JSON list of C-alpha atoms in Angstrom, two decimals:
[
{"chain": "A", "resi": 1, "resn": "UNK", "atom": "CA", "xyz": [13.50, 33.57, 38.12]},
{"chain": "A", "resi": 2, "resn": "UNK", "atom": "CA", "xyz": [12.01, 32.71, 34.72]},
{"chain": "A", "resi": 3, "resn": "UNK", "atom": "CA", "xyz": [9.19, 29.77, 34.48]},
{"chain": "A", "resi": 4, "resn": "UNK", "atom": "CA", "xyz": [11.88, 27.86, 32.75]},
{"chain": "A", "resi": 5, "resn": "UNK", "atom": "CA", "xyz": [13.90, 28.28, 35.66]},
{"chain": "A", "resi": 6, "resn": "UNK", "atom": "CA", "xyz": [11.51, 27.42, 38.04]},
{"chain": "A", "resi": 7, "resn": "UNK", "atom": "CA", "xyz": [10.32, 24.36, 36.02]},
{"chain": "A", "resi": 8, "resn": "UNK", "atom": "CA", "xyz": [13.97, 23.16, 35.69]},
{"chain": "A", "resi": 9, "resn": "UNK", "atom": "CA", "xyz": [14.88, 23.61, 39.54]},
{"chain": "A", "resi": 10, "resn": "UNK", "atom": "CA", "xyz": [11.48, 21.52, 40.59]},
{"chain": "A", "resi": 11, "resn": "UNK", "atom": "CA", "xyz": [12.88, 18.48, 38.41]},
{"chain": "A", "resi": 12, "resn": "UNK", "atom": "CA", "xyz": [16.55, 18.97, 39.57]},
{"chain": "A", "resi": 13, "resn": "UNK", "atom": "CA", "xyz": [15.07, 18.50, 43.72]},
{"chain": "A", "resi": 14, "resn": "UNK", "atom": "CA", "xyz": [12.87, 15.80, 42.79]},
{"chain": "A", "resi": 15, "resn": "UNK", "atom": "CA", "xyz": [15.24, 14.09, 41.25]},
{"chain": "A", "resi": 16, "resn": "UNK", "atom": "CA", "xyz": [17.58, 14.00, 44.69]},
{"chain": "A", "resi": 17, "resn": "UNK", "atom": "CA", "xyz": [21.34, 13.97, 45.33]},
{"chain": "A", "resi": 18, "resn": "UNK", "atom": "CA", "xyz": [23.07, 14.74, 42.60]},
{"chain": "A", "resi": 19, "resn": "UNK", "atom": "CA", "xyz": [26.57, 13.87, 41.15]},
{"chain": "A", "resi": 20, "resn": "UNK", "atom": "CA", "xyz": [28.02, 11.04, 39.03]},
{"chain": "A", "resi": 21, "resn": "UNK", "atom": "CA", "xyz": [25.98, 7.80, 40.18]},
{"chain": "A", "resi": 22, "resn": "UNK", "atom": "CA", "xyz": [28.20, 5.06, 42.51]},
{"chain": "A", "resi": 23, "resn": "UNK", "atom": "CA", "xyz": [29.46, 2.14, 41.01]},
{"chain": "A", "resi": 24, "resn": "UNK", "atom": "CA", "xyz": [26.57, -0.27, 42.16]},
{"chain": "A", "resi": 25, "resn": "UNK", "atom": "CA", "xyz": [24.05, 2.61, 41.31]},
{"chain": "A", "resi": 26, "resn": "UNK", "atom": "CA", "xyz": [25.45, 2.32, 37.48]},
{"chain": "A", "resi": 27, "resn": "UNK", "atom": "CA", "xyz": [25.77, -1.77, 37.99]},
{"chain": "A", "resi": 28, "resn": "UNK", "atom": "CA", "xyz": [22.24, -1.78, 39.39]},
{"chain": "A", "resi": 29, "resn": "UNK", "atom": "CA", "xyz": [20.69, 0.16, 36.06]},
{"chain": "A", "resi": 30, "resn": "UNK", "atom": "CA", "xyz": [22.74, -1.52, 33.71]},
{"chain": "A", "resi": 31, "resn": "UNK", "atom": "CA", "xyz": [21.38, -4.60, 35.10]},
{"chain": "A", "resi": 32, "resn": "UNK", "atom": "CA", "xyz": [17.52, -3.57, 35.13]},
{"chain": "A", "resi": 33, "resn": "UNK", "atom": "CA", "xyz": [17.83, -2.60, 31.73]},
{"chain": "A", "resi": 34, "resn": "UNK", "atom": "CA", "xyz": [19.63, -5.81, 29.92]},
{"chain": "A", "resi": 35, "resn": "UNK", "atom": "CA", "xyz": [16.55, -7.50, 31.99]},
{"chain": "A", "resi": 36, "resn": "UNK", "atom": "CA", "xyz": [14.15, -5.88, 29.66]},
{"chain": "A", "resi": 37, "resn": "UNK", "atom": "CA", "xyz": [11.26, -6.26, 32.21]},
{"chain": "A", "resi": 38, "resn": "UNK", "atom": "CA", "xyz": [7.82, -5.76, 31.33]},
{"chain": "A", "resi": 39, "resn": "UNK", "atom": "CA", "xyz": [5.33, -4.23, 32.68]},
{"chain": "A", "resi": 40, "resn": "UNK", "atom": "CA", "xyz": [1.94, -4.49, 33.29]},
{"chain": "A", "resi": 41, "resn": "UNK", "atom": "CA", "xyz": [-0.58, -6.12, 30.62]},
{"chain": "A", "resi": 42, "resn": "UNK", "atom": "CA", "xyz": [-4.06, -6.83, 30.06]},
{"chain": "A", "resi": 43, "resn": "UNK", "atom": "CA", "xyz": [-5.45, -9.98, 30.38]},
{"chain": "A", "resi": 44, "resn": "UNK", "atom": "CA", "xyz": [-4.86, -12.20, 27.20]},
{"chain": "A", "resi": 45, "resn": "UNK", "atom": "CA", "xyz": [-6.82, -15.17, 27.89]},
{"chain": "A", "resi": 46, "resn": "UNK", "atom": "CA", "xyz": [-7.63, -15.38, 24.24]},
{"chain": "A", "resi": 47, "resn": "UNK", "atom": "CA", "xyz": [-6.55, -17.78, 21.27]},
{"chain": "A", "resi": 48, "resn": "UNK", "atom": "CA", "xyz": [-3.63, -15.99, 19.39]},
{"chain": "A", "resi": 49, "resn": "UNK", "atom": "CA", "xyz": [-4.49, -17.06, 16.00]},
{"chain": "A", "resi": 50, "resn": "UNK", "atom": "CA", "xyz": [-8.63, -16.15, 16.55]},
{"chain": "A", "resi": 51, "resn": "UNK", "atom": "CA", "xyz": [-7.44, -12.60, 18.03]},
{"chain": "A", "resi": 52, "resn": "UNK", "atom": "CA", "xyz": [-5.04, -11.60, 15.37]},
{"chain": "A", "resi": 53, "resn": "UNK", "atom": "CA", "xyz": [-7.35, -12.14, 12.73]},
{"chain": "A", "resi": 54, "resn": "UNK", "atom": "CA", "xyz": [-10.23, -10.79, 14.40]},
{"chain": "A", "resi": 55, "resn": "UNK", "atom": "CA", "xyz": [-8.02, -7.99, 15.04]},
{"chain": "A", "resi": 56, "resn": "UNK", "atom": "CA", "xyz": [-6.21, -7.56, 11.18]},
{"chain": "A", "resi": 57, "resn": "UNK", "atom": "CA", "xyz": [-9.67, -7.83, 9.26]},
{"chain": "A", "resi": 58, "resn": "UNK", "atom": "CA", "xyz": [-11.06, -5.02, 11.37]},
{"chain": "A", "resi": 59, "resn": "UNK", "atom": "CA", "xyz": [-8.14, -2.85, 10.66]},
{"chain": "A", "resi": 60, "resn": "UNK", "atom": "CA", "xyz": [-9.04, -3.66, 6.94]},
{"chain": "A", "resi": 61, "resn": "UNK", "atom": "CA", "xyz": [-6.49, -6.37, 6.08]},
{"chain": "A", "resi": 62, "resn": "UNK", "atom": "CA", "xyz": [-8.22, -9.76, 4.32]},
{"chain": "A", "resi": 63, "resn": "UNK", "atom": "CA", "xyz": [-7.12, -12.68, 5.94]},
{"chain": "A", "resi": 64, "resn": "UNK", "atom": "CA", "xyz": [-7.21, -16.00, 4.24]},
{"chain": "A", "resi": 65, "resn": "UNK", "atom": "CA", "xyz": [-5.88, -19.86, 5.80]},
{"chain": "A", "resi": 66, "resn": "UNK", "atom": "CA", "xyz": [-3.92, -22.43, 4.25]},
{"chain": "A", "resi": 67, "resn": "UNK", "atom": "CA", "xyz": [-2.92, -25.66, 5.72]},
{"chain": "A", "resi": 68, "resn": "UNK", "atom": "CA", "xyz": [0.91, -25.72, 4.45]},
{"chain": "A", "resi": 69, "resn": "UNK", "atom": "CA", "xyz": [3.28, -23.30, 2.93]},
{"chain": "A", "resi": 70, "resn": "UNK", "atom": "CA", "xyz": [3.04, -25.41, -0.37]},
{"chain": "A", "resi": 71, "resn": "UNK", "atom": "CA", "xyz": [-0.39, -24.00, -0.32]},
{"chain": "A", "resi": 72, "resn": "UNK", "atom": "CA", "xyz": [0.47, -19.93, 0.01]},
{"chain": "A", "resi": 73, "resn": "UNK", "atom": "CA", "xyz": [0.97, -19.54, -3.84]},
{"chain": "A", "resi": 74, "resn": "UNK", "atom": "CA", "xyz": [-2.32, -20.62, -4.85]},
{"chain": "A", "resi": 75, "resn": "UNK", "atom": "CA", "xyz": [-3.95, -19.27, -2.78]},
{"chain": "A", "resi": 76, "resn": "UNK", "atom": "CA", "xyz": [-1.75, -16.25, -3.32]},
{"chain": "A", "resi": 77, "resn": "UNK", "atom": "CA", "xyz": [-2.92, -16.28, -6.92]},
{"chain": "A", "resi": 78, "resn": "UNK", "atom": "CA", "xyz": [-6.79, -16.59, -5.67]},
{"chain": "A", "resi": 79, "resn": "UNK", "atom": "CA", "xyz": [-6.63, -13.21, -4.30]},
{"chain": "A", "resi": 80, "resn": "UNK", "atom": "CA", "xyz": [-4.62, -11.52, -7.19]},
{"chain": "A", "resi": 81, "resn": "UNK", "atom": "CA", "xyz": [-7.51, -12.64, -9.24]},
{"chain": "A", "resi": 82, "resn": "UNK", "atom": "CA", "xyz": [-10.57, -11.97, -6.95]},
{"chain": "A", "resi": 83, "resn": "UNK", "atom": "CA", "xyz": [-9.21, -8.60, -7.26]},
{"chain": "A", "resi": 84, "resn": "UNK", "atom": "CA", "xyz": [-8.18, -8.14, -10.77]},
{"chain": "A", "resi": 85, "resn": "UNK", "atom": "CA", "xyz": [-4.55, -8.06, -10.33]},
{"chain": "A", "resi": 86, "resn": "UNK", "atom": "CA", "xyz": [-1.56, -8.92, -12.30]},
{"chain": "A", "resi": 87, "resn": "UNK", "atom": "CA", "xyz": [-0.66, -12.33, -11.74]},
{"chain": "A", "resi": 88, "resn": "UNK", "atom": "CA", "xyz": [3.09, -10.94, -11.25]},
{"chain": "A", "resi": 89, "resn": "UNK", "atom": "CA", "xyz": [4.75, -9.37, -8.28]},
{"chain": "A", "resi": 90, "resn": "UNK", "atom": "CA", "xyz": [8.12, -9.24, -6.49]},
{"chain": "A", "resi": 91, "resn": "UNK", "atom": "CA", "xyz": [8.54, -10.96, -3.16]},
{"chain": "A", "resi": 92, "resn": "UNK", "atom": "CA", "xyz": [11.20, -11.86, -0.94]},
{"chain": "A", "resi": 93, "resn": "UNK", "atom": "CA", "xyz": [14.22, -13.68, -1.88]},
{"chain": "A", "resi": 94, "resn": "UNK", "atom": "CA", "xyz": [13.56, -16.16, 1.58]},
{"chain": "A", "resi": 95, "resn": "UNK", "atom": "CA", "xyz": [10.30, -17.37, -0.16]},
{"chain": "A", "resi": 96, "resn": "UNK", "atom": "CA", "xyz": [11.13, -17.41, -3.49]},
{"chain": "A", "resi": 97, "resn": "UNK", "atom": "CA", "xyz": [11.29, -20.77, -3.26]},
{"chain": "A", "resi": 98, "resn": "UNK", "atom": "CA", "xyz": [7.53, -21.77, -2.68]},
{"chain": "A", "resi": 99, "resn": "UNK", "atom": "CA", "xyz": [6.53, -23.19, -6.08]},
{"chain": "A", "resi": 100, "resn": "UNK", "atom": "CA", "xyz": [5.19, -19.55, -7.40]},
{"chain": "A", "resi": 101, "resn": "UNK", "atom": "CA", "xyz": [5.43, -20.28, -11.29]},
{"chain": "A", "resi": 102, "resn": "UNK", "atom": "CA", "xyz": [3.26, -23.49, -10.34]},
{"chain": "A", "resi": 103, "resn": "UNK", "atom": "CA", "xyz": [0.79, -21.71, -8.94]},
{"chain": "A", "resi": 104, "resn": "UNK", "atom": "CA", "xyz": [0.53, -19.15, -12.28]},
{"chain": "A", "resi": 105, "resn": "UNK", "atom": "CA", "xyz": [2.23, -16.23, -10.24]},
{"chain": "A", "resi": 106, "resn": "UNK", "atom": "CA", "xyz": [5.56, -14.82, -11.89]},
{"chain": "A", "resi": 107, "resn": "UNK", "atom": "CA", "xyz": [7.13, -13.18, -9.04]},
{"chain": "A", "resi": 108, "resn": "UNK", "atom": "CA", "xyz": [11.39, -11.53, -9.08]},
{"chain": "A", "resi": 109, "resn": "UNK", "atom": "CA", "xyz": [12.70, -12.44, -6.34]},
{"chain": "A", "resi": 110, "resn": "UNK", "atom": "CA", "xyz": [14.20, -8.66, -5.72]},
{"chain": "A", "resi": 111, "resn": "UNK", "atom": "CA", "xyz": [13.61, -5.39, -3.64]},
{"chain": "A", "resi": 112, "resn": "UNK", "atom": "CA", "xyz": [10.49, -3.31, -5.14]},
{"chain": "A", "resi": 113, "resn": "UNK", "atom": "CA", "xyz": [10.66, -0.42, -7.42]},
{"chain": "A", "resi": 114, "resn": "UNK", "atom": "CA", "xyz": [8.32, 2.51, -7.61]},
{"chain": "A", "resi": 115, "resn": "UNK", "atom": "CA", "xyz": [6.54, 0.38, -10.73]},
{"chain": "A", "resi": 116, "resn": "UNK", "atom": "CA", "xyz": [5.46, -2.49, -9.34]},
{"chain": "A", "resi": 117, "resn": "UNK", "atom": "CA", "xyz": [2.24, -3.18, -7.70]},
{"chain": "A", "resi": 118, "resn": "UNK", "atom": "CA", "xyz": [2.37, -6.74, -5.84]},
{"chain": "A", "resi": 119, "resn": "UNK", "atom": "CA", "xyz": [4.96, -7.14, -3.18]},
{"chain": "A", "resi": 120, "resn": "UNK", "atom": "CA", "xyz": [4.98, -10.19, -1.26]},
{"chain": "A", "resi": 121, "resn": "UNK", "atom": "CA", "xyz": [6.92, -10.91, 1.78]},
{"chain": "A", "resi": 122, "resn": "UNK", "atom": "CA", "xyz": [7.22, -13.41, 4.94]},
{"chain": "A", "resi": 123, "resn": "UNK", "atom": "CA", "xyz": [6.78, -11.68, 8.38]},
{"chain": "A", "resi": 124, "resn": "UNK", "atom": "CA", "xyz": [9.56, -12.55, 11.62]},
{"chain": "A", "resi": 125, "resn": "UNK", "atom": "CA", "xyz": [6.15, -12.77, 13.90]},
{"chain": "A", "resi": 126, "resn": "UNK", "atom": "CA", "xyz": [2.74, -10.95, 14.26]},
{"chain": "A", "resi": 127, "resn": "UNK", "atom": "CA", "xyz": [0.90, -9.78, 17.54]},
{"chain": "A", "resi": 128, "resn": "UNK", "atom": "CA", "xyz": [-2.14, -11.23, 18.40]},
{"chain": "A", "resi": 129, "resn": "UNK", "atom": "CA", "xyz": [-3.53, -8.31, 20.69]},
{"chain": "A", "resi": 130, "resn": "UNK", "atom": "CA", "xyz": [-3.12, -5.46, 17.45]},
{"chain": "A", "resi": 131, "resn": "UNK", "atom": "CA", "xyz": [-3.34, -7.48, 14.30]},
{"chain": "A", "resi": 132, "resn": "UNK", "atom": "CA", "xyz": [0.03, -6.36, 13.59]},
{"chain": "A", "resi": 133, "resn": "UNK", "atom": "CA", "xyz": [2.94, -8.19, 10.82]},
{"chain": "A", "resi": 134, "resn": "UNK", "atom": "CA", "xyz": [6.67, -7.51, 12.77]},
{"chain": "A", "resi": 135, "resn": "UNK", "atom": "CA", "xyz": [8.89, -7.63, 9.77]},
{"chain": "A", "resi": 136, "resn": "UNK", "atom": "CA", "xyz": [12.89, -7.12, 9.93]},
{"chain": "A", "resi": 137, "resn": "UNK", "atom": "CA", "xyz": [14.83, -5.36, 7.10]},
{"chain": "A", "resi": 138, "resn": "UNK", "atom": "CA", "xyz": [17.78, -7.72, 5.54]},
{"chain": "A", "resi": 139, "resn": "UNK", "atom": "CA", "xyz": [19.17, -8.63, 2.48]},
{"chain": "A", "resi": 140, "resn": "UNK", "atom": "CA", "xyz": [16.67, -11.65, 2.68]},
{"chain": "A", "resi": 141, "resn": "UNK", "atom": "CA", "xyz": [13.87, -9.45, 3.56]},
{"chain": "A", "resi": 142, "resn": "UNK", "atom": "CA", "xyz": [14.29, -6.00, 1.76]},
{"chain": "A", "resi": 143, "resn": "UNK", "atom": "CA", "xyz": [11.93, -3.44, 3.40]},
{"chain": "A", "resi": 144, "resn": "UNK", "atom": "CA", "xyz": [10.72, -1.91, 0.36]},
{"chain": "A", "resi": 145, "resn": "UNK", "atom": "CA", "xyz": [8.72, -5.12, -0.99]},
{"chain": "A", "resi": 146, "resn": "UNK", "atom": "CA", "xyz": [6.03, -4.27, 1.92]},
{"chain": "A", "resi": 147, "resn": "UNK", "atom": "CA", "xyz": [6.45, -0.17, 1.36]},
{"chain": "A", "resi": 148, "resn": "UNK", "atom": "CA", "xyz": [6.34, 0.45, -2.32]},
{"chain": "A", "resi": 149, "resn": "UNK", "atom": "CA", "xyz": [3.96, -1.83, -4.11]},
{"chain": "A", "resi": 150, "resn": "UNK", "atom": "CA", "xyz": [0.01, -0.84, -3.75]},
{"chain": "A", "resi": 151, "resn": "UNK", "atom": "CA", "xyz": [-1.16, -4.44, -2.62]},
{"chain": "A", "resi": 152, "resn": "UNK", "atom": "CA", "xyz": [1.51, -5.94, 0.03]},
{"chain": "A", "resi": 153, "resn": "UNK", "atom": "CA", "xyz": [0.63, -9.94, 0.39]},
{"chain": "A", "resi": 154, "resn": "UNK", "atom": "CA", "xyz": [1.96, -11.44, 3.55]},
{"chain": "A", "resi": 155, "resn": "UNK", "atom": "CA", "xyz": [2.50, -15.60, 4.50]},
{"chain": "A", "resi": 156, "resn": "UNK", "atom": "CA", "xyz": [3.07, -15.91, 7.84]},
{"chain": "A", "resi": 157, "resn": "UNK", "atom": "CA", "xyz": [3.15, -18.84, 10.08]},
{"chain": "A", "resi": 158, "resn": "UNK", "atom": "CA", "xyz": [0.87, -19.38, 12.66]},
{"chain": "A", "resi": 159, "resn": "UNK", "atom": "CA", "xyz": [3.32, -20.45, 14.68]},
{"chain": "A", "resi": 160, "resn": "UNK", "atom": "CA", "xyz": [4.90, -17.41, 14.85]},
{"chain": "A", "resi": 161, "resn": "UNK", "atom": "CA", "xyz": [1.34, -15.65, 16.01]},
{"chain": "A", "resi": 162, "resn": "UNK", "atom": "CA", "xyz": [2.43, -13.58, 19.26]},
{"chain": "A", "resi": 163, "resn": "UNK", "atom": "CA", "xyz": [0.24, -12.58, 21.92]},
{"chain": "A", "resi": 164, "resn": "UNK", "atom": "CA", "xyz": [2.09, -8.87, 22.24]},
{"chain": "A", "resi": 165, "resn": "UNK", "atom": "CA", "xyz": [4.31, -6.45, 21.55]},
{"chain": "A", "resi": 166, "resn": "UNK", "atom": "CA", "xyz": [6.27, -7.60, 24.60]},
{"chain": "A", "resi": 167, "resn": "UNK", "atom": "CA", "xyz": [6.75, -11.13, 23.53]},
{"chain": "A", "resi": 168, "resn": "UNK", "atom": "CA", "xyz": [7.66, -10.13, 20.11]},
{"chain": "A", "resi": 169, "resn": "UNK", "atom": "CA", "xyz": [10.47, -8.01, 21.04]},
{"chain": "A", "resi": 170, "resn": "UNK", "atom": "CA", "xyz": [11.87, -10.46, 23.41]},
{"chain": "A", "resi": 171, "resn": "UNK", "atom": "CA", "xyz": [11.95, -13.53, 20.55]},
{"chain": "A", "resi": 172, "resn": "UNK", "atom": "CA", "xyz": [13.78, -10.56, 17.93]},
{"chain": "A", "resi": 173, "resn": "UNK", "atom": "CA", "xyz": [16.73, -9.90, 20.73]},
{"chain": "A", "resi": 174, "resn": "UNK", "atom": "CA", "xyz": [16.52, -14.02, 21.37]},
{"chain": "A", "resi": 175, "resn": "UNK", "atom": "CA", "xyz": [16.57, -15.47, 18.02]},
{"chain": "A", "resi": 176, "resn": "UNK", "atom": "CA", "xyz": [18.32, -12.12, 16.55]},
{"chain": "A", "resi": 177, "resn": "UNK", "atom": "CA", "xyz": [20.54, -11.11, 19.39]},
{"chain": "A", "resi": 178, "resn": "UNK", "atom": "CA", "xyz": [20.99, -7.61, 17.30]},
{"chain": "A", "resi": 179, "resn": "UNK", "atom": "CA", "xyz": [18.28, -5.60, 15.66]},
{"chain": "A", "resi": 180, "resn": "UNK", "atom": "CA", "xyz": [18.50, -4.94, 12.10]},
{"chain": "A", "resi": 181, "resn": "UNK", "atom": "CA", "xyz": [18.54, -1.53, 10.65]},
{"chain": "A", "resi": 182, "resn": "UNK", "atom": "CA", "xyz": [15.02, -1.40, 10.43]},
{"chain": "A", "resi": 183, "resn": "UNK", "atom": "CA", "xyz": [12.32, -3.22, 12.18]},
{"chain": "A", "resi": 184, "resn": "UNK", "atom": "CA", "xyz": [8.33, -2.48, 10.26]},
{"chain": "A", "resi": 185, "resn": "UNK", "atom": "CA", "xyz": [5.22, -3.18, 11.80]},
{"chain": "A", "resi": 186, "resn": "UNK", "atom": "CA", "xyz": [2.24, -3.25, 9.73]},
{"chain": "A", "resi": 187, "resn": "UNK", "atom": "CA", "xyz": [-0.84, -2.84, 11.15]},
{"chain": "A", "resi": 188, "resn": "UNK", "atom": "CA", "xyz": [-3.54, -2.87, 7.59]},
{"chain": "A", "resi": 189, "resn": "UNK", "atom": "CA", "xyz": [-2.97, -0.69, 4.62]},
{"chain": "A", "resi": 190, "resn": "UNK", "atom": "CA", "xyz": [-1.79, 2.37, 5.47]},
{"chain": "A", "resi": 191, "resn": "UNK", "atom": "CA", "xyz": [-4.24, 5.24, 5.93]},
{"chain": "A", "resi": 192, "resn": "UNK", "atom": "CA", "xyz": [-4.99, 8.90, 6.92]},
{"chain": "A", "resi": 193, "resn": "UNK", "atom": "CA", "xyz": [-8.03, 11.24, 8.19]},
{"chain": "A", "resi": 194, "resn": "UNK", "atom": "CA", "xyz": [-5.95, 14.25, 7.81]},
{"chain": "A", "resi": 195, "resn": "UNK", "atom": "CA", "xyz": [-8.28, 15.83, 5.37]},
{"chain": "A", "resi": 196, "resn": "UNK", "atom": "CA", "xyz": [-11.84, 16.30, 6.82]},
{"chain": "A", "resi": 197, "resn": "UNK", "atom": "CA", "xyz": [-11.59, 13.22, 9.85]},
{"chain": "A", "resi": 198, "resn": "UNK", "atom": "CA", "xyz": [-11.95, 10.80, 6.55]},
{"chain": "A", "resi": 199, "resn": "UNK", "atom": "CA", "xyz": [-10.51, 7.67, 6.27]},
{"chain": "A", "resi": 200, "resn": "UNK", "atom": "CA", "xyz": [-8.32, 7.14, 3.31]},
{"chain": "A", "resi": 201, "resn": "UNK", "atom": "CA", "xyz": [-6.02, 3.89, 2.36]},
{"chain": "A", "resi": 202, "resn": "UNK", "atom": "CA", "xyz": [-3.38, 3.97, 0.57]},
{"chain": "A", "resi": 203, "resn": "UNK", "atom": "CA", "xyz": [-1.69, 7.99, 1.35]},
{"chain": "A", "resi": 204, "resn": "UNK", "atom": "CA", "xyz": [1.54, 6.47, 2.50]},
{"chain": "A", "resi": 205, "resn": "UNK", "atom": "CA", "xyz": [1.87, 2.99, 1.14]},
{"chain": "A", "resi": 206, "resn": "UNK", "atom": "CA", "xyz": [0.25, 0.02, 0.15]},
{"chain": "A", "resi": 207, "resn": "UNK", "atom": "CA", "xyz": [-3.87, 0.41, 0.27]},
{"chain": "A", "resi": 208, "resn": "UNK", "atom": "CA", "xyz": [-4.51, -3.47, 0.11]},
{"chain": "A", "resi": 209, "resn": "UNK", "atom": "CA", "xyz": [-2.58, -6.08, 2.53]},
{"chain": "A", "resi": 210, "resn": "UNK", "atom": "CA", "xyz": [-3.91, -9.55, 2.45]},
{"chain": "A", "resi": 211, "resn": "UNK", "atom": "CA", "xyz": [-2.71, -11.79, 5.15]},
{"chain": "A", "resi": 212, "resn": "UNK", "atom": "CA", "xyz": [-2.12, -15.95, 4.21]},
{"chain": "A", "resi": 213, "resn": "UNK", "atom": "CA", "xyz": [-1.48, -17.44, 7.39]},
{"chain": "A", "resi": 214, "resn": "UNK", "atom": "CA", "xyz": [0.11, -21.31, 7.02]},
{"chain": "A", "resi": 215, "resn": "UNK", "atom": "CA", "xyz": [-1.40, -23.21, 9.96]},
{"chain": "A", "resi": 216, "resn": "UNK", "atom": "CA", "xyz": [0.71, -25.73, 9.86]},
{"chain": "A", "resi": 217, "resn": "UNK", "atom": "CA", "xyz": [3.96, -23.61, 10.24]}
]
């Protein structure tokens, strides 16, 4: 008998009787799963909103407050500046409405192309215990505005600040029922250390994500 062999047999009597599973065997899985239970967590005795932006500035995203979504362009167009950016970017078509040409930003409400270099997107939540944006592909919310562009801007509402991964999975299947094709999570510009254990932004997508969170949303 090979080592496969032996492997295989060790798993096959450990795993007991075998066979097609009863009726209330199958009823009893199907059930556990459609539960979705969790299991164990850390302790999260924390403020959600403090956390995740402790959390996303030390994963190098900038993080910057507003007290209304009538707010997020300006201060939208703050950052653009502080960095020397084109005052012009593509975003969303669900916040195209904010007031951007107010605010001096010209945004097109489309999906990105390889060209341009300011996306700007909502987010569906954001978890508290990584510093992480959960954002859902649609034609609302095209994927590629937080993939292509080097600087992806993000307004999220503090509301929507989860505490983690668990909860924000349960309020996609509650508010969504089905998952979209895609679901993202962004966790800071992207990065690498392949070459030499060196950090380096920006190897597989966007190098600069700023964060405006809307408190009052």
């Amino acid at each position: 008998m090979s080592a496969r062999d032996r492997i295989i047999a060790r798993i096959r009597a450990a795993q007991g009787p075998r066979g097609e599973p009863s009726k209330a065997v199958r009823a009893a899985a199907e059930l556990y799963i459609s539960a979705h239970p969790q299991g164990p967590r850390p302790r999260s005795d924390w403020d959600p909103l403090v956390r995740f932006r402790e959390r996303a500035i030390s994963l190098s995203s900038s993080v910057e407050t507003v007290a209304s979504p009538s707010e997020a362009p300006e201060a939208v167009a703050r950052y653009l500046a502080a960095n020397a950016l084109p005052l012009q970017a593509v975003c969303w078509p669900e916040i195209a409405g904010l007031g951007w040409g107010a605010a001096g930003v010209a945004v097109e409400s489309r999906p990105a192309r390889g060209d341009d270099l300011v996306g700007i997107t909502g987010a569906f939540c954001a978890i508290a215990e990584t510093g992480t944006l959960m954002l859902l592909s649609g034609p609302q919310t095209p994927a590629a505005t937080s993939l292509l562009p080097e600087t992806h801007i993000a307004v999220l509402s503090a509301g929507r600040i989860l505490r983690g991964m668990e909860d924000a999975w349960a309020l996609a299947r509650g508010e969504r029922g089905q998952l979209p094709r895609a679901v993202n999570f962004v966790s800071g510009p992207s990065r690498t250390a392949d070459i030499e254990q060196t950090i380096n932004l920006g190897a597989h997508g966007p190098y600069r994500v700023h964060i405006v969170i809307v408190a009052g949303a």
